[in-house]
XYZ file of C-alpha atoms in Angstrom:
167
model
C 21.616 -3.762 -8.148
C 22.957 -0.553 -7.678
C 21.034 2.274 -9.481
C 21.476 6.424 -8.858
C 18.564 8.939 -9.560
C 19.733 12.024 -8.003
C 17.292 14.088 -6.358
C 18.032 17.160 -8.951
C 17.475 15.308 -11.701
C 14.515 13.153 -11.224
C 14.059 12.096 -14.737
C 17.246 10.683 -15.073
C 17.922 6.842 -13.764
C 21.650 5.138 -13.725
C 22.326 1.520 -13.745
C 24.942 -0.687 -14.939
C 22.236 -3.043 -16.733
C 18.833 -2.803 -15.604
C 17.058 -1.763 -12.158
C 16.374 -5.698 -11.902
C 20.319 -6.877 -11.652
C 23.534 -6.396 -13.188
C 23.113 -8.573 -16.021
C 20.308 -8.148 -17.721
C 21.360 -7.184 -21.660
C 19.233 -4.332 -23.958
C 20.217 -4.690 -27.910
C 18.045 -3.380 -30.482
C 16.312 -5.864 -31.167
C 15.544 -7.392 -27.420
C 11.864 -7.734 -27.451
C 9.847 -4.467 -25.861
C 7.746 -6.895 -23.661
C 10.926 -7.888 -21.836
C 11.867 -4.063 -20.890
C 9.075 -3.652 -18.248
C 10.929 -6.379 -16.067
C 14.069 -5.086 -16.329
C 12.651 -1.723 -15.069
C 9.715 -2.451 -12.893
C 8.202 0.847 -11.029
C 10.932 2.968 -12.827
C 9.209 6.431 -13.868
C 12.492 7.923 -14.936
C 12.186 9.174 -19.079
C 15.948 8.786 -19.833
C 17.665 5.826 -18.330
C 21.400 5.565 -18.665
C 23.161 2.101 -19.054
C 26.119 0.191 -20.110
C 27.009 -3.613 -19.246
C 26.566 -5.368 -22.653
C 29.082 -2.789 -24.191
C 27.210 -2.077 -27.360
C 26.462 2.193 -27.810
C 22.962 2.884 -28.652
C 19.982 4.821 -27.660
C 16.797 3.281 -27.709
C 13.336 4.260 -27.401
C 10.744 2.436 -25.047
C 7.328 4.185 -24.528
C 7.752 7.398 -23.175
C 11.234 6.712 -22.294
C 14.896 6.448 -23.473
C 16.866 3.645 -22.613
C 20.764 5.345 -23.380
C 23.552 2.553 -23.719
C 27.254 3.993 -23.122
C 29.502 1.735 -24.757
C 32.691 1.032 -23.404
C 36.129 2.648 -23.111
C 38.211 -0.638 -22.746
C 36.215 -3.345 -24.272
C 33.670 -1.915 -27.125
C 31.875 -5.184 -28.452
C 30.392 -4.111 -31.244
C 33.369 -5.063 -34.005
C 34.386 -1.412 -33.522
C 37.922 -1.245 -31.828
C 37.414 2.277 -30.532
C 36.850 3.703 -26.944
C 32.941 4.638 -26.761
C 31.454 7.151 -24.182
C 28.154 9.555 -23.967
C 28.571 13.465 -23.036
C 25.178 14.020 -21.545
C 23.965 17.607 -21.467
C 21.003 19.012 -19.416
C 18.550 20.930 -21.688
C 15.358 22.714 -21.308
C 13.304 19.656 -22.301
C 15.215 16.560 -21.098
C 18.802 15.514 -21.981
C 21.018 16.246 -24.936
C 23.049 12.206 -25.872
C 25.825 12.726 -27.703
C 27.837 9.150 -28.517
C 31.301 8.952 -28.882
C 33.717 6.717 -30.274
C 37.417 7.354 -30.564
C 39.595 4.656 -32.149
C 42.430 3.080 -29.820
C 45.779 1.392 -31.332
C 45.093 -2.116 -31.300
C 48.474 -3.389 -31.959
C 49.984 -1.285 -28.918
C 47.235 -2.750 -26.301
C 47.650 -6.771 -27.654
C 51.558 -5.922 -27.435
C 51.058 -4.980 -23.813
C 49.294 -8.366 -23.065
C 52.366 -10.170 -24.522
C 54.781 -7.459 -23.201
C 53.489 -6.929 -19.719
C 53.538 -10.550 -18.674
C 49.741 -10.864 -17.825
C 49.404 -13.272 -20.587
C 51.521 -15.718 -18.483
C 50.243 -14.268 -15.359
C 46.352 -14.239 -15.940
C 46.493 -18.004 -17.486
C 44.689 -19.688 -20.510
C 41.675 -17.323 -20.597
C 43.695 -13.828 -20.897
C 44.578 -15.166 -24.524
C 40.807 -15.068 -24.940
C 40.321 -11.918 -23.417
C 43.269 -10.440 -25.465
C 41.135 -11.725 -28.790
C 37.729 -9.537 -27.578
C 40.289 -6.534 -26.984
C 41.829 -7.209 -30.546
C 38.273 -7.650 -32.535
C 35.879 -5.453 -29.958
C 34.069 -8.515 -30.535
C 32.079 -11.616 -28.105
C 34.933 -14.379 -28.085
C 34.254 -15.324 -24.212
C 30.575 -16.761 -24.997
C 31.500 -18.634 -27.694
C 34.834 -20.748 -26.183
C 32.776 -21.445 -22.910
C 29.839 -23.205 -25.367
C 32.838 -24.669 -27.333
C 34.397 -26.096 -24.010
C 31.831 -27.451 -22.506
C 30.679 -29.374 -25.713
C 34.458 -29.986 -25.917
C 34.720 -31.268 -22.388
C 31.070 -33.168 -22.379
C 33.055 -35.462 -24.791
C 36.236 -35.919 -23.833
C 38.913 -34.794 -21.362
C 40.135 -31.659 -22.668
C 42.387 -29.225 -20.796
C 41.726 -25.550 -20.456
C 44.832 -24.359 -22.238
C 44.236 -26.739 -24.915
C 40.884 -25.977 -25.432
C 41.717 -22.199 -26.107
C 44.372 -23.017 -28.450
C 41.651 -25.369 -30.393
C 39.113 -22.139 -30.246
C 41.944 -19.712 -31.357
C 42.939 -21.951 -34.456
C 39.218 -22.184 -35.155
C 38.607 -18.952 -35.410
């Protein structure tokens, strides 16, 4: 995976989800044992991250795991745009979340209005619902599908219209 420590700021380590691969995911409450392979020979103290698109700051040892959020698709049931301002100070790093709330109703009329609904297929309906309820709707269809489709022929579009009446 990609990962940027810039020579001026040794202490500081960027990756989208771990130094291991891109999608490795860091919550609260993922278990501390697990962090050490997601970061193996990483000496950085403050290590900046997104991918799972939940804003925290976390503490691991002598580190600080940072996660950024996410502008266009928060998942944390919080329909607002989330970013970090990150400010050198004497000791380390001043974190500073932010989350600023976006008009829902404009951005699911743009899916209808734009024609990517019709464009994109089946699945942009889906994606439309995470944008809607910042919340994980993707995970949950695909384990609805494939129990769906394990027991009888089901077609895609159908299948999201079951999971969208569901929930």
């Amino acid at each position: 995976p990609k990962t940027i420590q810039l020579p001026d700021f040794p202490n500081l380590l960027i990756v989208h989800a771990s130094a291991r691969n891109d999608i490795d995911t860091i919550l609260g409450y993922t278990p501390t044992d697990e962090l050490p392979g997601m970061f193996p020979d990483v000496s950085a103290k403050w290590i900046v991250r997104g991918h799972n698109h939940v804003c925290m700051s976390r503490f691991w040892e002598e580190r600080v795991i940072i996660t950024a959020g996410a502008i266009c698709l928060p998942l944390d049931g919080r329909t607002t745009a989330q970013f970090l301002v990150f400010g050198q100070v004497q000791d380390g790093w001043r974190v500073q979340h932010h989350a600023v709330p976006y008009d829902v109703d404009s951005a699911v009329t743009r899916f209808k209005e734009s024609g990517y609904l019709d464009a994109a297929g089946p699945m942009a309906r889906i994606y439309m619902r995470e944008v809607a309820t910042a919340s994980y709707t993707l995970i949950s269809f695909i384990q609805k599908y494939q129990s769906w489709e394990d027991r009888d022929e089901i077609s895609l579009n159908d299948a999201v219209d079951r999971f969208l009446m569901m929930y």
